[in-house]
PDB file of C-alpha atoms and ligand atoms in Angstrom:
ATOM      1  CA  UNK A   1     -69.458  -8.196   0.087  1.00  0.00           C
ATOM      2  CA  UNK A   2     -67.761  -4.679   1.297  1.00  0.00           C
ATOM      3  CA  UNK A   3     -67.880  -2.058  -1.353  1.00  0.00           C
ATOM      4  CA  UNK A   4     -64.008  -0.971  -1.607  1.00  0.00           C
ATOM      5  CA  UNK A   5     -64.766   1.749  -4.380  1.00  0.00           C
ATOM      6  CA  UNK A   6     -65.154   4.724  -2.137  1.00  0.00           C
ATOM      7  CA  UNK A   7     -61.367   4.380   0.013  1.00  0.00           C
ATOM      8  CA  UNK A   8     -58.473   1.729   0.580  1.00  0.00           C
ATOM      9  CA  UNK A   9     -58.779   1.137   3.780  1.00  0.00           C
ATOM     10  CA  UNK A  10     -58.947  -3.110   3.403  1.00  0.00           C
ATOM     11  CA  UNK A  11     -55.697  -2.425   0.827  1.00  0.00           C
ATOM     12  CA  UNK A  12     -52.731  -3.866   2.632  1.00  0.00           C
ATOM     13  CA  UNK A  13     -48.623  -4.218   0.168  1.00  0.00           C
ATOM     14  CA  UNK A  14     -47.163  -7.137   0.331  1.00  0.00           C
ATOM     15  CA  UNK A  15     -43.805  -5.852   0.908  1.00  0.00           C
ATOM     16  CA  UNK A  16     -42.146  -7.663  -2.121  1.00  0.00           C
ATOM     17  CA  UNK A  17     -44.139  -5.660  -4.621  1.00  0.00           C
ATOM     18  CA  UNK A  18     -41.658  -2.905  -3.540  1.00  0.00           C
ATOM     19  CA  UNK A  19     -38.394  -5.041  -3.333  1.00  0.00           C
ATOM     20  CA  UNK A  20     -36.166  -3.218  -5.733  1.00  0.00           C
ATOM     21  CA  UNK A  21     -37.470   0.571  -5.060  1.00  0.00           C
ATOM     22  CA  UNK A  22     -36.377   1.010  -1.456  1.00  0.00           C
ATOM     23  CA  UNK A  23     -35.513  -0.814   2.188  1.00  0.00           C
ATOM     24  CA  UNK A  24     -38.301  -1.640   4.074  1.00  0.00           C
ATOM     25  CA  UNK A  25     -38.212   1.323   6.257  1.00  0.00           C
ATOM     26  CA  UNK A  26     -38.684   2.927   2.784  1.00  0.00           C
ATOM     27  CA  UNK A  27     -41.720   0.805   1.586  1.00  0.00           C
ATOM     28  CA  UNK A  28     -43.226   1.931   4.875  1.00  0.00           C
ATOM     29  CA  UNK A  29     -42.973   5.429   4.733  1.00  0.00           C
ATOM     30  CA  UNK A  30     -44.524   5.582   1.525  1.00  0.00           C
ATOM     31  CA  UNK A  31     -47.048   3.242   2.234  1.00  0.00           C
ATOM     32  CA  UNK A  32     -47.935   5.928   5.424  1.00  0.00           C
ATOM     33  CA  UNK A  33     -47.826   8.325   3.014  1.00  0.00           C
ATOM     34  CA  UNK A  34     -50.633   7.025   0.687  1.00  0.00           C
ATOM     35  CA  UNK A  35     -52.486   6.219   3.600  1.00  0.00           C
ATOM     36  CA  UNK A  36     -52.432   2.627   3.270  1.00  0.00           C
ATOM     37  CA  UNK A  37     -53.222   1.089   6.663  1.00  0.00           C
ATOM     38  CA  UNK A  38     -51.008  -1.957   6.696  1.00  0.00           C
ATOM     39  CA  UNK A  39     -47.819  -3.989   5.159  1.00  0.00           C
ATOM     40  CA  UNK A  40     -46.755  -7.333   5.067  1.00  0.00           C
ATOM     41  CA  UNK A  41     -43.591  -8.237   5.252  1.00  0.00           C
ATOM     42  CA  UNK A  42     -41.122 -10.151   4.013  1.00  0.00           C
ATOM     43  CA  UNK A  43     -38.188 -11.950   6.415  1.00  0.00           C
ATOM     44  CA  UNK A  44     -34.751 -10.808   4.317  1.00  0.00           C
ATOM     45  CA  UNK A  45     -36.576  -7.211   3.784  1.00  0.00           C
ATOM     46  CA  UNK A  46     -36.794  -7.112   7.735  1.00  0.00           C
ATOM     47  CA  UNK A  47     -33.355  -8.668   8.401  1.00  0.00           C
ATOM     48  CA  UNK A  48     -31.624  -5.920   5.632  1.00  0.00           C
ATOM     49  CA  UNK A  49     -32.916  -3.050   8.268  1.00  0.00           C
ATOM     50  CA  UNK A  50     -32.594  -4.793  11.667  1.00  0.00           C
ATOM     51  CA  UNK A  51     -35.474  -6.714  13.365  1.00  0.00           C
ATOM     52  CA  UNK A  52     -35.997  -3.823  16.422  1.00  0.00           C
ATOM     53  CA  UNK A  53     -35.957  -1.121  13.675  1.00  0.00           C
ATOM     54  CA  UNK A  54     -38.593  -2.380  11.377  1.00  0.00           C
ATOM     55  CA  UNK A  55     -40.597  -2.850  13.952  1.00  0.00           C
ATOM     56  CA  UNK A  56     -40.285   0.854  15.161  1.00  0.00           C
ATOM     57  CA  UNK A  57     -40.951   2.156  11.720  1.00  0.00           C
ATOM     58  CA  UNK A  58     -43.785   0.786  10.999  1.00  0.00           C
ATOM     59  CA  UNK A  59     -45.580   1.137  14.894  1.00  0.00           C
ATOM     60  CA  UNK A  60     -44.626   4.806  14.181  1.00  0.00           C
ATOM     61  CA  UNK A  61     -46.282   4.859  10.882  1.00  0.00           C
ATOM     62  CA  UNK A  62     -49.657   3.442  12.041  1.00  0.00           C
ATOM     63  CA  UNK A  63     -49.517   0.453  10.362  1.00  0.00           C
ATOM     64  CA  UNK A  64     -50.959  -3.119  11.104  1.00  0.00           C
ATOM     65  CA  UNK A  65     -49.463  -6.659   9.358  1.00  0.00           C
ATOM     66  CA  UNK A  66     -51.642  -8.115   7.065  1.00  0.00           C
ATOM     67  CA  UNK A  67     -49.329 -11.210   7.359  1.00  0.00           C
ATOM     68  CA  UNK A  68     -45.578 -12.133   7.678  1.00  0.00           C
ATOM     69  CA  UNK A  69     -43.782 -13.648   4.933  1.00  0.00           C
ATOM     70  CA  UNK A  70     -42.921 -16.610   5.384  1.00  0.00           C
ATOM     71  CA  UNK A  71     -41.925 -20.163   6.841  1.00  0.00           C
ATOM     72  CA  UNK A  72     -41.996 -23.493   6.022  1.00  0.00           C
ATOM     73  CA  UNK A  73     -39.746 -25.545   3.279  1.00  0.00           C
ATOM     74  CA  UNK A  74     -40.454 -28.399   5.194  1.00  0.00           C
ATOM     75  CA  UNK A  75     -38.815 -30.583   2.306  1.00  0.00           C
ATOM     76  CA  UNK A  76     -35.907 -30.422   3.147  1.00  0.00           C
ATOM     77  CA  UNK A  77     -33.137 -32.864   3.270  1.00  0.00           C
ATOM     78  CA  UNK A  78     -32.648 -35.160   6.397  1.00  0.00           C
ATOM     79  CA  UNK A  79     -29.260 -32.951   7.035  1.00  0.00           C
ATOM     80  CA  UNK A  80     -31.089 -29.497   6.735  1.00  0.00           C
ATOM     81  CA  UNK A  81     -34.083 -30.802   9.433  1.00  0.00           C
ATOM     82  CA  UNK A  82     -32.725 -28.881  12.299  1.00  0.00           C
ATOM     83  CA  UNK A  83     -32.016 -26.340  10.490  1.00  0.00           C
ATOM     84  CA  UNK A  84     -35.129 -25.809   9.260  1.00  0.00           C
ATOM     85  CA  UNK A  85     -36.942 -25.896  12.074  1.00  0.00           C
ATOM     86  CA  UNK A  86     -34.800 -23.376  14.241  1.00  0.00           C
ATOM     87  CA  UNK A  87     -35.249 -21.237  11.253  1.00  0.00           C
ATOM     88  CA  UNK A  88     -39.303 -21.859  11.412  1.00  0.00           C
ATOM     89  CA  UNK A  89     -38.890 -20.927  15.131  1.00  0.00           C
ATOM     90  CA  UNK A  90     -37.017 -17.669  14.416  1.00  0.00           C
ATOM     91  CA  UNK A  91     -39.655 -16.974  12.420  1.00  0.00           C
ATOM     92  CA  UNK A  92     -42.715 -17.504  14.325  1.00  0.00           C
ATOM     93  CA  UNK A  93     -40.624 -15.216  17.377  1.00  0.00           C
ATOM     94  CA  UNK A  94     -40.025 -12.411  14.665  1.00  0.00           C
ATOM     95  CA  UNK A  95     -43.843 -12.575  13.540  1.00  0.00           C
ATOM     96  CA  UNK A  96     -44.800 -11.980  17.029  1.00  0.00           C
ATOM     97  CA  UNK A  97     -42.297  -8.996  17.615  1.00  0.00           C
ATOM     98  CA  UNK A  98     -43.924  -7.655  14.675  1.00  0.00           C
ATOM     99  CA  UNK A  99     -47.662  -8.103  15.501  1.00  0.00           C
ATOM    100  CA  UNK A 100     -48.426 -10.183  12.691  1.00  0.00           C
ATOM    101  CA  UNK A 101     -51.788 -12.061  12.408  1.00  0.00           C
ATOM    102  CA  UNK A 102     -50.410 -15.166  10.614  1.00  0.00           C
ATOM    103  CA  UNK A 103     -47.279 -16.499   9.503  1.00  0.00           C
ATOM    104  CA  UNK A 104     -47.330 -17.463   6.027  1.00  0.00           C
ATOM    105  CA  UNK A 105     -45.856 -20.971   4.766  1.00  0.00           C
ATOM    106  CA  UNK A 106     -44.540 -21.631   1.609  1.00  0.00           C
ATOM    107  CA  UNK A 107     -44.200 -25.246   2.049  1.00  0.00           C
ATOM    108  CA  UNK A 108     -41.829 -26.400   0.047  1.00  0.00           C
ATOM    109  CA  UNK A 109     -41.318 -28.383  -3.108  1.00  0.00           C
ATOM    110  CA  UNK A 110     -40.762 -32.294  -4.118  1.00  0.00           C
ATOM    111  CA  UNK A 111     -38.555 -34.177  -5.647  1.00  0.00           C
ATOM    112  CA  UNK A 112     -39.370 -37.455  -7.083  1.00  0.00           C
ATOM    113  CA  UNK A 113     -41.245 -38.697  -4.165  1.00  0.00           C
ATOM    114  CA  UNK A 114     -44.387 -35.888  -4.309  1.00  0.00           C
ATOM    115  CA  UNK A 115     -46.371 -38.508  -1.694  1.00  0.00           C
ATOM    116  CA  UNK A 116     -43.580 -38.348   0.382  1.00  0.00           C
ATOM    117  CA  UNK A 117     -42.678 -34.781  -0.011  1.00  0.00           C
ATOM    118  CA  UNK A 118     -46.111 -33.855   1.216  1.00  0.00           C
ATOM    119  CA  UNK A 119     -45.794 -36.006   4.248  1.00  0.00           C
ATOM    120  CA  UNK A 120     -43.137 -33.800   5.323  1.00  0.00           C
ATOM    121  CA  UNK A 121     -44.604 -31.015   4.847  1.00  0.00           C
ATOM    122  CA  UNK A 122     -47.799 -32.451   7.454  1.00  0.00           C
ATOM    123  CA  UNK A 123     -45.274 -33.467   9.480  1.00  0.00           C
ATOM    124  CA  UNK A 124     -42.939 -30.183   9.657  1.00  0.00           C
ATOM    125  CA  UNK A 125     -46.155 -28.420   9.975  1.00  0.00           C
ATOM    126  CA  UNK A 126     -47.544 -30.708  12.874  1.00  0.00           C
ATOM    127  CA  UNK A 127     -44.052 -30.059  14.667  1.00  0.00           C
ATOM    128  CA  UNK A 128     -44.610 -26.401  14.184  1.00  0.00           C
ATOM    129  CA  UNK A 129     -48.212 -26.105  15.587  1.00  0.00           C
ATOM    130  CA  UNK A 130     -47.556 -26.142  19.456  1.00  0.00           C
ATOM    131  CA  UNK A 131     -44.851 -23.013  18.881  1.00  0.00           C
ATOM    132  CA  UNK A 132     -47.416 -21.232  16.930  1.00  0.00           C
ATOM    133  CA  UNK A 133     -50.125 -21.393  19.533  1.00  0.00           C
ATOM    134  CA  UNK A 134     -47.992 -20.423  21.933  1.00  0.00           C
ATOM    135  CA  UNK A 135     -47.136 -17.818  20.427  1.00  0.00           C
ATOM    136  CA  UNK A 136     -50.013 -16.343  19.681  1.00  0.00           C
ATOM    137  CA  UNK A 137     -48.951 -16.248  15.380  1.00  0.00           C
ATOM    138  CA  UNK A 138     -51.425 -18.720  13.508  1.00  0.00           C
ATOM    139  CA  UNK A 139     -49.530 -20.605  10.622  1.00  0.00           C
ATOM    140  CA  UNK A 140     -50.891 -19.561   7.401  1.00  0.00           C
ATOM    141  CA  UNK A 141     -50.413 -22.761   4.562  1.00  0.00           C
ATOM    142  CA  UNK A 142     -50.469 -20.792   1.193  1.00  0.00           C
ATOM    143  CA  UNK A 143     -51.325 -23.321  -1.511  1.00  0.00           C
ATOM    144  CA  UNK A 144     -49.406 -22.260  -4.499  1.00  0.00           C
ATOM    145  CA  UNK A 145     -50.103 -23.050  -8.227  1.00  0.00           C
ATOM    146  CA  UNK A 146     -48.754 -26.520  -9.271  1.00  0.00           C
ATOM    147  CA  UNK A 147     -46.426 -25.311 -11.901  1.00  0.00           C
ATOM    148  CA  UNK A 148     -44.261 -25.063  -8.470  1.00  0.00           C
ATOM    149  CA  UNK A 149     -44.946 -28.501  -7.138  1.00  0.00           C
ATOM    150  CA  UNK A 150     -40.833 -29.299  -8.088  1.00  0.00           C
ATOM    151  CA  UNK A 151     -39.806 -25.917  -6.413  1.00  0.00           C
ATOM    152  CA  UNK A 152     -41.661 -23.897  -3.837  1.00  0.00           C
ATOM    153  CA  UNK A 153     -44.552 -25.774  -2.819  1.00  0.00           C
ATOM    154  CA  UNK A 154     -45.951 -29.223  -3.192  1.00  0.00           C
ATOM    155  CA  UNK A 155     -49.205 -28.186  -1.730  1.00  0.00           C
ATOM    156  CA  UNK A 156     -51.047 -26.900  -4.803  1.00  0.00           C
ATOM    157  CA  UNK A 157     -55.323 -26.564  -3.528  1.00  0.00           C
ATOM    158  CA  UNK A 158     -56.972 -25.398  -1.050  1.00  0.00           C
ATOM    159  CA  UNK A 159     -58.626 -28.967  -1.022  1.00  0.00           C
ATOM    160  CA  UNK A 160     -54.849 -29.937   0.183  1.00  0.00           C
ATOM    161  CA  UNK A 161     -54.580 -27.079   2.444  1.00  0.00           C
ATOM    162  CA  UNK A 162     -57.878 -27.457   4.053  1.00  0.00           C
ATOM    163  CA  UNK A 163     -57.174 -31.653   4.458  1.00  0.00           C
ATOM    164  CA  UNK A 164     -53.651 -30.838   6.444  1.00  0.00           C
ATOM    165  CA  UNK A 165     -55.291 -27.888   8.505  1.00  0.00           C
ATOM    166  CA  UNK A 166     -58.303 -31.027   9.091  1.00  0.00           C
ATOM    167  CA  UNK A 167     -55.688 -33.444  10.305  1.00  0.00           C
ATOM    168  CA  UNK A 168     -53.816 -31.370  12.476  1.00  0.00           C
ATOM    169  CA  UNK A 169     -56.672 -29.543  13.766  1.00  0.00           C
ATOM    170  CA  UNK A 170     -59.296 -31.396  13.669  1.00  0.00           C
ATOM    171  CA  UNK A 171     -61.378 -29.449  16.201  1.00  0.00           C
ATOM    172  CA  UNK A 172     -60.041 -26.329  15.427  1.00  0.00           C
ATOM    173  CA  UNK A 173     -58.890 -24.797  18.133  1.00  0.00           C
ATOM    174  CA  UNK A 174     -56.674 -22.375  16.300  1.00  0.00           C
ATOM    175  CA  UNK A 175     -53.042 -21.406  15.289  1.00  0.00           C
ATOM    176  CA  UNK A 176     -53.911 -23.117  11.433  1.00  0.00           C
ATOM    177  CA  UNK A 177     -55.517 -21.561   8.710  1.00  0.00           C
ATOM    178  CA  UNK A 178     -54.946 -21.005   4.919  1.00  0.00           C
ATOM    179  CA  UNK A 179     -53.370 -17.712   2.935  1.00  0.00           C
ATOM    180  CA  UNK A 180     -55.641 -18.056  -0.315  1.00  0.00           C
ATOM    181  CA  UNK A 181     -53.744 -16.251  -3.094  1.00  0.00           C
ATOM    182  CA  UNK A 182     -55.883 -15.630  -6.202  1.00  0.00           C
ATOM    183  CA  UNK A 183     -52.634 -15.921  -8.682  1.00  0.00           C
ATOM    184  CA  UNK A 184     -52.763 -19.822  -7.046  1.00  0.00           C
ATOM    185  CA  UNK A 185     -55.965 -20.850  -7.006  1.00  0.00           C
ATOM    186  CA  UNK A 186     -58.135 -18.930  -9.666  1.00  0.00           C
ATOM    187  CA  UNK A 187     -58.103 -21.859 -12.258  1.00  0.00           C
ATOM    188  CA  UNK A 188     -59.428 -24.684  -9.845  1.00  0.00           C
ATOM    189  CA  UNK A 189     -62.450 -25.994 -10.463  1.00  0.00           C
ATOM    190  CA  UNK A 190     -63.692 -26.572  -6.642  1.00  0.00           C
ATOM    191  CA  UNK A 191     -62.091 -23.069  -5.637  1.00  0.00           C
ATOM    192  CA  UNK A 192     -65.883 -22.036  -4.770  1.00  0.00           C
ATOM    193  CA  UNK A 193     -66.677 -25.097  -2.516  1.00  0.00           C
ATOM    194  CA  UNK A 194     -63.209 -25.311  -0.593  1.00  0.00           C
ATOM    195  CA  UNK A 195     -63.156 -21.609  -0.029  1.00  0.00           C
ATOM    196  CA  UNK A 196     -66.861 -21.765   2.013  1.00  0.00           C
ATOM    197  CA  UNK A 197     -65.278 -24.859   3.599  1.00  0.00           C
ATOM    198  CA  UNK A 198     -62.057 -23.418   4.648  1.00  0.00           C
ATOM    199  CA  UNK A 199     -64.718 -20.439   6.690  1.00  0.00           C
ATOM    200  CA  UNK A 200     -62.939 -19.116   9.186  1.00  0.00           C
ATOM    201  CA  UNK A 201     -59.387 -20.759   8.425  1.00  0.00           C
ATOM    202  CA  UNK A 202     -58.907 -18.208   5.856  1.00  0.00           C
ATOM    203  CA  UNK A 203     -56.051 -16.159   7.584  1.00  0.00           C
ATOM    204  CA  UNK A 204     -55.184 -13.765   4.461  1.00  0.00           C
ATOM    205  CA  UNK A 205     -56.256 -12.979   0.842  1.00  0.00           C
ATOM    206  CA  UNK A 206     -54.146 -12.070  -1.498  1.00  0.00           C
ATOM    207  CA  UNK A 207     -54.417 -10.247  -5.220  1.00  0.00           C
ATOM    208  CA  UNK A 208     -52.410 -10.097  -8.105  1.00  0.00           C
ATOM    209  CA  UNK A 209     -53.281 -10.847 -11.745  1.00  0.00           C
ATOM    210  CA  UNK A 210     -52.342 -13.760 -14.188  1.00  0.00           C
ATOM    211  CA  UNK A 211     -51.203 -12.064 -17.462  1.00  0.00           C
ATOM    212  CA  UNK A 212     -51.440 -13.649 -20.728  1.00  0.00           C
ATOM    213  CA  UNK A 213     -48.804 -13.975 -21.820  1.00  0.00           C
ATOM    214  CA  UNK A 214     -46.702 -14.925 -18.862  1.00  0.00           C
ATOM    215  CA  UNK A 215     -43.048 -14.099 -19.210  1.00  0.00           C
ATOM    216  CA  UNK A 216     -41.493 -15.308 -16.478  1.00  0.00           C
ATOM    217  CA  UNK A 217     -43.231 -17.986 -13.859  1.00  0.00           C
ATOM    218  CA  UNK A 218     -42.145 -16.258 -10.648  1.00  0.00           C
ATOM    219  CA  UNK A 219     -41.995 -12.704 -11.811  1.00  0.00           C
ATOM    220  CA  UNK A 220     -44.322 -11.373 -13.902  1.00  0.00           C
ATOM    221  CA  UNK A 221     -47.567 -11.457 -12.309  1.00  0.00           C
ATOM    222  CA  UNK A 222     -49.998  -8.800 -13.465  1.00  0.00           C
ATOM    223  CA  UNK A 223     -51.318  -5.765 -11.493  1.00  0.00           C
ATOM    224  CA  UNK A 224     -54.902  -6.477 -10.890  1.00  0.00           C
ATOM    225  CA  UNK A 225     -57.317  -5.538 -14.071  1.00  0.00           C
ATOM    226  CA  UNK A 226     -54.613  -6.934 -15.968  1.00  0.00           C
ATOM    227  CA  UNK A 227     -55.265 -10.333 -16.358  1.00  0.00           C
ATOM    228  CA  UNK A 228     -57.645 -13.188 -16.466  1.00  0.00           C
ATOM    229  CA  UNK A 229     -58.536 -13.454 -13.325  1.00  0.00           C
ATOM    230  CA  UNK A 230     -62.573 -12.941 -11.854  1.00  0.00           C
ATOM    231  CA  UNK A 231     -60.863 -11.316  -8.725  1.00  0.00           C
ATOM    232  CA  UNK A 232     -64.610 -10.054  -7.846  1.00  0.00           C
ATOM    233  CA  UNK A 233     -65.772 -13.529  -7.574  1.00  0.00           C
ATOM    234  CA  UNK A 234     -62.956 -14.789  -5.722  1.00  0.00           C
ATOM    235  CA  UNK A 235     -63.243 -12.091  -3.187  1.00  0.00           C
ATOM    236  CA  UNK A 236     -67.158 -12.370  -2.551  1.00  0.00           C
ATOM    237  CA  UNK A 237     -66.407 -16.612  -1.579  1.00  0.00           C
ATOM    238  CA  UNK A 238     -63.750 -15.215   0.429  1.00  0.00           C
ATOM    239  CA  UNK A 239     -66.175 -12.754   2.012  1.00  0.00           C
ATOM    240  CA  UNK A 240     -69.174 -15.300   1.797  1.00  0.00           C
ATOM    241  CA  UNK A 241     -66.958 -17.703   3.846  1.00  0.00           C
ATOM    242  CA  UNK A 242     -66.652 -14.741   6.882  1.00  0.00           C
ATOM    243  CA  UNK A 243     -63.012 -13.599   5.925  1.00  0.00           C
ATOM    244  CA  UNK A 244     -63.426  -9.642   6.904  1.00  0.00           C
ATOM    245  CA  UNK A 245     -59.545  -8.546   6.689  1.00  0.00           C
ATOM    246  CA  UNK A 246     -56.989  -7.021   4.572  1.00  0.00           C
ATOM    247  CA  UNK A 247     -56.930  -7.147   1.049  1.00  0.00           C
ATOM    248  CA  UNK A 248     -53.143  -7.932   0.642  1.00  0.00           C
ATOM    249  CA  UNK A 249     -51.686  -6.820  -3.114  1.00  0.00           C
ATOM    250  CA  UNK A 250     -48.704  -8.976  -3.953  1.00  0.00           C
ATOM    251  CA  UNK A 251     -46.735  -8.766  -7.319  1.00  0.00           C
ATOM    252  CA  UNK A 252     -43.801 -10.002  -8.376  1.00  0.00           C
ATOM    253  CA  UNK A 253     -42.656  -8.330 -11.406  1.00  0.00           C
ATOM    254  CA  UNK A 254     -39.953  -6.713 -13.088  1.00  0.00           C
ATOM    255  CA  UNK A 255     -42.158  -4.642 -15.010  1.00  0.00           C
ATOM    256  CA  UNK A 256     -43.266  -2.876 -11.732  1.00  0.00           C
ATOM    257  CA  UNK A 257     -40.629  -3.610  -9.433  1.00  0.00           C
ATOM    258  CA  UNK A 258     -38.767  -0.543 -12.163  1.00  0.00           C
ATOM    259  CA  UNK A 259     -41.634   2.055 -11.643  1.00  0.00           C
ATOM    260  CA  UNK A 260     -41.298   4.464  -9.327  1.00  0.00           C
ATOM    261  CA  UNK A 261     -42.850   3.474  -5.522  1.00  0.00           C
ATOM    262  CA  UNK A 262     -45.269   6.312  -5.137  1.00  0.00           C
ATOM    263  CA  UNK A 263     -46.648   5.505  -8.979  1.00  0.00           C
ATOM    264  CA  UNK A 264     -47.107   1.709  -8.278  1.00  0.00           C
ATOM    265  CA  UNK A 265     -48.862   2.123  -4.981  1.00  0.00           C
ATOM    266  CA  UNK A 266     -51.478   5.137  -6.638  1.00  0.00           C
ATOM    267  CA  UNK A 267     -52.095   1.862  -9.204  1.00  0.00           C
ATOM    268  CA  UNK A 268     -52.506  -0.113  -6.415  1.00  0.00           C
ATOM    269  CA  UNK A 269     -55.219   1.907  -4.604  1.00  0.00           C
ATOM    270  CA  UNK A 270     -57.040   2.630  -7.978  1.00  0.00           C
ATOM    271  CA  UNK A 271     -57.215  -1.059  -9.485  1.00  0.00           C
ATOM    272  CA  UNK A 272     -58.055  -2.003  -5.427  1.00  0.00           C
ATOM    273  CA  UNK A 273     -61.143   0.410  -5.651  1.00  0.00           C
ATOM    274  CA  UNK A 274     -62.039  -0.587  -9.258  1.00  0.00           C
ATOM    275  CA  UNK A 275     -61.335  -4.643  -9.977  1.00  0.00           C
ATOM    276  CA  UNK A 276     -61.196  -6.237  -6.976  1.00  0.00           C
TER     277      UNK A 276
HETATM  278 ZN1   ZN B 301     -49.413 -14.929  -1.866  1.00  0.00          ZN
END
């Protein structure tokens, strides 16, 4: 397991922990300027400053993509398909301008048919794959906590994750993987075993912290050290498994989203050295 106490240099922002301080061009400079070595970023925060000039700011600020946020919402209705899709496309072409290692998915959520629901979401995800190989961006499936099944994402382990990445892939020759998110999957009770299954499909890790109480199901997650969850033990599977990249933070919350930027990132870097 790497010993992050003595720099940052595994830390990488998940550019929505920044959202309401600055642009992106903003997040990056003062990301440069606490010497944190890479970003990941979200579509809308790219799109607000111009594809060709996000992509300039942060090459000139040294910085590498720990990720690109995100694709997917495969769910959706038969008259959105298309749409969806050339969407999906747009982003996998973006994610490659940018450099980014993976392209995250948020998958999507269900409606009464869940079975169903997650058929689509193989199935957008199968239609996806050759683009993404081609490309050179692996898709990412980020298995989000089921109090989202309804909403965001009906796939809700990495059991799940792991299966679709299986039947898609089954030889895995690349361009599938998993973004394991410890705000998601801290409570399951097989998070140990799928993690050293998953190996070398884990594409990104990211931290965060489940407070207690939660205001707010979307955003209010905790800085890290300020919940419940063992991030330690989480990050040693991850490790254990092979995973050897960025450390992404990622917190939504209103709570930090109004402190200043420079005085959440100095958090960031200190709880990063200390709890995770
Ligand atoms: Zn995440």
């Amino acid at each position: 397991m790497r010993d992050l106490s003595n720099d940052h240099r595994w830390l990488s922002i998940n550019t929505a922990t920044l959202r309401k301080q600055g642009d992106l061009c903003a997040i990056v400079d003062a990301c440069a300027r606490h010497e944190i070595r890479a970003v990941a970023p979200w579509r809308d925060q790219i799109a607000a400053v111009g594809l060709d000039r996000a992509a300039k700011a942060i090459r000139d600020a040294g910085l590498a993509l720990s990720g690109y946020c995100r694709g997917g919402l495969f769910t959706a209705d038969a008259a959105h398909v298309q749409a969806m899709r050339d969407d999906n496309r747009r982003a996998l072409d973006e994610a490659h301008t940018l450099g980014a290692p993976c392209l995250v998915l948020v998958v999507g959520g269900s409606s009464r048919d869940l079975p169903g629901a997650r058929q689509m979401v193989a199935d957008g995800i199968g239609a996806m794959l050759p683009h993404a190989r081609a490309s050179g961006v692996p898709l990412a499936i980020e298995p989000l906590h089921p109090m989202y099944a309804a909403d965001r994402a009906c796939v809700n382990t990495t059991r799940q994750a792991l299966d679709i990445c299986d039947r898609l892939d089954p030889h895995n020759e690349g361009g599938l993987g998993v973004a394991l998110d410890v705000f998601h999957i801290w409570w399951d009770f097989e998070v140990h075993a799928q993690i050293a299954r998953a190996g070398r499909r884990i594409l990104a890790f990211h931290v965060c912290d489940w407070l207690v109480p939660m205001r707010d199901m979307l955003n209010d997650r905790g800085m890290m050290g300020d919940g419940v969850i063992d991030i330690p033990r989480l990050r040693e599977s991850v490790e254990a498994a092979g995973f050897d990249g960025f450390i992404e933070v990622e917190i939504f919350s209103e709570r930090w989203w109004s402190a200043p930027i420079d005085d959440v990132l100095t958090t960031c870097i200190a709880r990063y050295r200390s709890v995770v």
